[in-house]
GROMACS .gro file of C-alpha atoms in nm:
model
  258
    1MET     CA    1  11.937   4.988   0.630
    2SER     CA    2  11.714   5.017   0.902
    3THR     CA    3  11.723   4.801   1.225
    4SER     CA    4  11.399   4.670   1.131
    5GLY     CA    5  11.544   4.496   0.823
    6VAL     CA    6  11.306   4.706   0.596
    7THR     CA    7  11.489   4.942   0.361
    8PRO     CA    8  11.375   5.301   0.395
    9MET     CA    9  11.247   5.486   0.114
   10VAL     CA   10  11.508   5.759   0.193
   11GLU     CA   11  11.851   5.739   0.383
   12ALA     CA   12  12.083   5.985   0.439
   13ILE     CA   13  12.400   5.910   0.654
   14GLY     CA   14  12.642   6.166   0.767
   15VAL     CA   15  12.568   6.393   0.474
   16HIS     CA   16  12.780   6.668   0.416
   17LYS     CA   17  12.735   6.974   0.143
   18HIS     CA   18  12.962   7.260   0.118
   19TYR     CA   19  12.941   7.556  -0.104
   20GLY     CA   20  13.294   7.728  -0.125
   21GLY     CA   21  13.404   7.792   0.224
   22VAL     CA   22  13.050   7.797   0.352
   23VAL     CA   23  12.912   7.455   0.515
   24VAL     CA   24  12.544   7.414   0.435
   25LEU     CA   25  12.497   7.065   0.579
   26LYS     CA   26  12.709   6.938   0.867
   27GLY     CA   27  12.653   6.543   0.877
   28VAL     CA   28  12.293   6.503   0.863
   29ASP     CA   29  12.116   6.168   0.950
   30LEU     CA   30  11.768   6.101   0.831
   31SER     CA   31  11.531   5.820   0.746
   32VAL     CA   32  11.186   5.806   0.576
   33ALA     CA   33  11.011   5.495   0.558
   34ARG     CA   34  10.767   5.395   0.260
   35GLY     CA   35  10.445   5.551   0.266
   36GLU     CA   36  10.530   5.826   0.556
   37VAL     CA   37  10.528   6.173   0.532
   38THR     CA   38  10.853   6.386   0.680
   39CYS     CA   39  10.863   6.783   0.740
   40LEU     CA   40  11.171   6.939   0.714
   41ILE     CA   41  11.130   7.281   0.944
   42GLY     CA   42  11.392   7.533   1.026
   43PRO     CA   43  11.517   7.916   0.979
   44SER     CA   44  11.627   8.049   0.645
   45GLY     CA   45  11.969   7.916   0.551
   46SER     CA   46  11.951   7.595   0.780
   47GLY     CA   47  12.013   7.368   0.487
   48LYS     CA   48  11.658   7.225   0.438
   49SER     CA   49  11.609   7.310   0.084
   50THR     CA   50  11.973   7.190  -0.004
   51LEU     CA   51  11.901   6.842   0.166
   52LEU     CA   52  11.601   6.819  -0.050
   53ARG     CA   53  11.790   6.891  -0.382
   54CYS     CA   54  12.090   6.639  -0.274
   55ILE     CA   55  11.814   6.368  -0.228
   56ASN     CA   56  11.711   6.398  -0.615
   57HIS     CA   57  12.088   6.517  -0.710
   58LEU     CA   58  11.986   6.835  -0.838
   59GLU     CA   59  12.327   6.908  -0.617
   60LYS     CA   60  12.608   6.691  -0.520
   61HIS     CA   61  12.642   6.613  -0.168
   62ASP     CA   62  13.032   6.639  -0.060
   63ALA     CA   63  13.052   6.356   0.207
   64GLY     CA   64  12.828   6.080   0.342
   65GLU     CA   65  12.571   5.884   0.186
   66LEU     CA   66  12.229   5.906   0.044
   67ARG     CA   67  12.014   5.637  -0.067
   68VAL     CA   68  11.678   5.604  -0.238
   69ASP     CA   69  11.450   5.287  -0.211
   70GLY     CA   70  11.805   5.132  -0.126
   71GLU     CA   71  12.004   5.279  -0.417
   72LEU     CA   72  12.279   5.543  -0.408
   73VAL     CA   73  12.181   5.872  -0.542
   74GLY     CA   74  12.377   5.989  -0.813
   75TYR     CA   75  12.649   5.726  -0.784
   76VAL     CA   76  12.735   5.364  -0.819
   77ALA     CA   77  13.014   5.165  -0.594
   78ARG     CA   78  13.252   4.969  -0.744
   79GLY     CA   79  13.542   4.799  -0.597
   80GLY     CA   80  13.521   5.013  -0.288
   81LYS     CA   81  13.473   5.357  -0.496
   82LEU     CA   82  13.214   5.566  -0.575
   83TYR     CA   83  13.186   5.659  -0.942
   84GLU     CA   84  12.912   5.948  -1.032
   85LEU     CA   85  12.653   5.827  -1.273
   86ASN     CA   86  12.622   5.965  -1.611
   87ASP     CA   87  12.373   6.247  -1.722
   88LYS     CA   88  12.136   5.992  -1.870
   89GLN     CA   89  12.139   5.768  -1.546
   90ILE     CA   90  12.097   6.053  -1.344
   91CYS     CA   91  11.784   6.173  -1.527
   92GLY     CA   92  11.634   5.796  -1.503
   93GLU     CA   93  11.672   5.835  -1.141
   94ARG     CA   94  11.553   6.130  -1.102
   95ALA     CA   95  11.234   6.066  -1.299
   96GLN     CA   96  11.156   5.851  -1.037
   97ILE     CA   97  11.148   6.120  -0.786
   98GLY     CA   98  10.895   6.418  -0.821
   99MET     CA   99  10.987   6.753  -0.709
  100VAL     CA  100  10.746   7.036  -0.644
  101PHE     CA  101  10.915   7.393  -0.614
  102GLN     CA  102  10.860   7.687  -0.446
  103ARG     CA  103  10.818   7.900  -0.758
  104PHE     CA  104  10.612   7.637  -0.965
  105ASN     CA  105  10.880   7.586  -1.251
  106LEU     CA  106  10.597   7.536  -1.507
  107PHE     CA  107  10.686   7.598  -1.905
  108GLN     CA  108  10.509   7.901  -1.955
  109HIS     CA  109  10.480   7.857  -2.357
  110LEU     CA  110  10.294   7.531  -2.283
  111THR     CA  111   9.928   7.504  -2.214
  112VAL     CA  112   9.836   7.319  -1.860
  113LEU     CA  113   9.791   6.973  -2.035
  114ASP     CA  114  10.105   6.978  -2.225
  115ASN     CA  115  10.300   7.078  -1.929
  116ILE     CA  116  10.185   6.748  -1.787
  117THR     CA  117  10.202   6.569  -2.083
  118VAL     CA  118  10.560   6.655  -2.203
  119GLY     CA  119  10.755   6.469  -1.953
  120GLN     CA  120  10.579   6.157  -1.990
  121VAL     CA  121  10.603   6.160  -2.376
  122LYS     CA  122  10.986   6.295  -2.388
  123VAL     CA  123  11.131   6.089  -2.076
  124LYS     CA  124  10.899   5.798  -2.044
  125GLY     CA  125  10.818   5.740  -2.426
  126ILE     CA  126  10.448   5.715  -2.362
  127GLU     CA  127  10.226   5.764  -2.642
  128ILE     CA  128  10.080   6.104  -2.662
  129GLU     CA  129   9.700   6.039  -2.628
  130VAL     CA  130   9.768   5.815  -2.329
  131ALA     CA  131   9.978   6.077  -2.178
  132ARG     CA  132   9.684   6.344  -2.240
  133ALA     CA  133   9.425   6.103  -2.071
  134LYS     CA  134   9.638   6.051  -1.766
  135ALA     CA  135   9.701   6.437  -1.769
  136ARG     CA  136   9.322   6.487  -1.740
  137GLN     CA  137   9.264   6.234  -1.486
  138LEU     CA  138   9.543   6.424  -1.288
  139LEU     CA  139   9.398   6.745  -1.355
  140ALA     CA  140   9.068   6.646  -1.206
  141ARG     CA  141   9.251   6.500  -0.922
  142VAL     CA  142   9.369   6.838  -0.827
  143GLY     CA  143   9.061   7.012  -0.885
  144LEU     CA  144   9.132   7.162  -1.257
  145GLU     CA  145   8.954   6.963  -1.530
  146ASN     CA  146   8.837   7.275  -1.676
  147LYS     CA  147   9.187   7.436  -1.701
  148GLU     CA  148   9.370   7.211  -1.947
  149LYS     CA  149   9.394   7.480  -2.229
  150HIS     CA  150   9.476   7.763  -2.002
  151TYR     CA  151   9.857   7.873  -2.001
  152PRO     CA  152  10.026   7.915  -1.668
  153SER     CA  153  10.005   8.307  -1.657
  154GLN     CA  154   9.628   8.261  -1.681
  155LEU     CA  155   9.611   8.059  -1.360
  156SER     CA  156   9.639   8.182  -0.992
  157GLY     CA  157   9.953   8.082  -0.807
  158GLY     CA  158   9.738   7.809  -0.609
  159GLN     CA  159   9.667   7.679  -0.939
  160GLN     CA  160   9.977   7.686  -1.095
  161GLN     CA  161  10.125   7.506  -0.779
  162ARG     CA  162   9.848   7.231  -0.833
  163VAL     CA  163   9.927   7.183  -1.172
  164ALA     CA  164  10.308   7.156  -1.072
  165ILE     CA  165  10.195   6.856  -0.846
  166ALA     CA  166   9.996   6.691  -1.116
  167ARG     CA  167  10.292   6.717  -1.334
  168ALA     CA  168  10.504   6.553  -1.089
  169LEU     CA  169  10.249   6.280  -1.049
  170ALA     CA  170  10.230   6.205  -1.405
  171MET     CA  171  10.569   6.072  -1.404
  172GLU     CA  172  10.457   5.799  -1.137
  173PRO     CA  173  10.721   5.876  -0.888
  174LYS     CA  174  10.813   5.652  -0.606
  175LEU     CA  175  10.890   5.982  -0.384
  176MET     CA  176  10.760   6.316  -0.366
  177LEU     CA  177  10.981   6.613  -0.265
  178PHE     CA  178  10.819   6.957  -0.177
  179ASP     CA  179  11.026   7.244  -0.144
  180GLU     CA  180  10.836   7.519   0.056
  181PRO     CA  181  10.546   7.471  -0.200
  182THR     CA  182  10.332   7.727  -0.023
  183SER     CA  183  10.558   8.001   0.086
  184ALA     CA  184  10.516   8.187  -0.286
  185LEU     CA  185  10.126   8.202  -0.239
  186ASP     CA  186   9.890   8.462  -0.125
  187PRO     CA  187   9.743   8.323   0.214
  188GLU     CA  188   9.414   8.248   0.092
  189LEU     CA  189   9.558   8.025  -0.170
  190VAL     CA  190   9.767   7.793   0.062
  191GLY     CA  191   9.482   7.597   0.159
  192GLU     CA  192   9.388   7.458  -0.173
  193VAL     CA  193   9.743   7.318  -0.205
  194LEU     CA  194   9.765   7.195   0.086
  195ASP     CA  195   9.453   6.996   0.074
  196VAL     CA  196   9.608   6.829  -0.249
  197MET     CA  197   9.904   6.721  -0.078
  198LYS     CA  198   9.696   6.591   0.234
  199ASP     CA  199   9.513   6.371  -0.010
  200LEU     CA  200   9.804   6.279  -0.154
  201ALA     CA  201   9.959   6.155   0.174
  202LYS     CA  202   9.617   5.954   0.232
  203THR     CA  203   9.731   5.760  -0.066
  204GLY     CA  204  10.035   5.620   0.074
  205MET     CA  205  10.274   5.844  -0.120
  206THR     CA  206  10.624   5.910   0.032
  207MET     CA  207  10.664   6.267   0.085
  208ILE     CA  208  10.945   6.501   0.219
  209VAL     CA  209  10.822   6.839   0.263
  210VAL     CA  210  11.001   7.156   0.362
  211THR     CA  211  10.754   7.398   0.500
  212HIS     CA  212  10.656   7.675   0.750
  213GLU     CA  213  10.297   7.534   0.782
  214MET     CA  214  10.322   7.398   1.108
  215ASN     CA  215   9.946   7.320   1.124
  216PHE     CA  216  10.036   7.074   0.802
  217ALA     CA  217  10.340   6.930   0.971
  218ARG     CA  218  10.130   6.849   1.279
  219GLU     CA  219   9.813   6.726   1.142
  220VAL     CA  220   9.977   6.533   0.815
  221ALA     CA  221  10.341   6.424   0.894
  222ASN     CA  222  10.461   6.107   1.047
  223THR     CA  223  10.814   6.230   1.157
  224LEU     CA  224  10.936   6.608   1.185
  225TYR     CA  225  11.323   6.716   1.164
  226PHE     CA  226  11.420   7.065   1.307
  227LEU     CA  227  11.757   7.168   1.124
  228ASP     CA  228  11.956   7.474   1.217
  229GLY     CA  229  12.280   7.571   1.095
  230GLY     CA  230  12.303   7.238   0.889
  231VAL     CA  231  12.262   6.999   1.156
  232ILE     CA  232  11.948   6.836   1.280
  233GLU     CA  233  11.866   6.978   1.626
  234GLU     CA  234  11.568   6.789   1.710
  235SER     CA  235  11.337   6.508   1.567
  236GLY     CA  236  11.020   6.285   1.623
  237ASP     CA  237  10.669   6.272   1.606
  238PRO     CA  238  10.565   6.628   1.493
  239ARG     CA  239  10.279   6.642   1.753
  240VAL     CA  240  10.541   6.592   2.057
  241VAL     CA  241  10.816   6.811   1.902
  242LEU     CA  242  10.605   7.104   1.807
  243SER     CA  243  10.393   7.103   2.172
  244SER     CA  244  10.702   7.011   2.360
  245PRO     CA  245  11.021   7.117   2.200
  246SER     CA  246  11.337   7.025   2.411
  247SER     CA  247  11.607   7.218   2.247
  248ASP     CA  248  11.624   7.604   2.341
  249ARG     CA  249  11.687   7.636   1.966
  250LEU     CA  250  11.344   7.483   1.833
  251LYS     CA  251  11.161   7.681   2.142
  252SER     CA  252  11.291   8.017   1.990
  253PHE     CA  253  11.229   7.920   1.643
  254LEU     CA  254  10.861   7.815   1.736
  255SER     CA  255  10.798   8.158   1.928
  256LYS     CA  256  10.852   8.337   1.601
  257VAL     CA  257  10.631   8.096   1.378
  258LEU     CA  258  10.329   8.004   1.578
   0.00000   0.00000   0.00000
């Protein structure tokens, strides 16, 4: 719980994660208010994507506490102990959290329209025609209304990523997670994806974005966290952090990416 008494949309307290003998997250604390955009930056291997995957329980954290909208992620507390939720309950949690991956993760055998429709029908039980109408609205929102009959292989990377965003939004999530959504794109396609994300931020969607796009972080984010070696080295207003970094590690990192 935040000191203001308002429950954050996302709260991490002392989160640890290791793979075998490799410790990836070393006690991460993070808080994301409702309606805010938070950017995670840092070198490869710093733990950014792992933290993101722990937030929707694609990875299990080993220690600490993770909450989304006040509820524990992946677990329920009973009698002072934590018990992991079953697969159905975890899927129910995950359906409320949109995730956009670096490599799109679209279903290659389905059309664009069906990619956006399938989750609504199979997970949420929405009637097919209602789901298709919603999918068409979202395609118009991301500027792809004329691509509904195309297959992913017929689209550019930027178009595929915009479909992936539309697919995530179709589930009406309370939170959107973006894992380096532009890093697999040709440079000239990056802008069209960032524009969709900027518009989404304006609607008040809570977003956590792992990114190397510093201009996006500076322009859109409310808070920026710099991770290095599994810990948060620095955080704050992105305009301040990026223009006047206090840690030597962040200064070194920014000298290579700006």
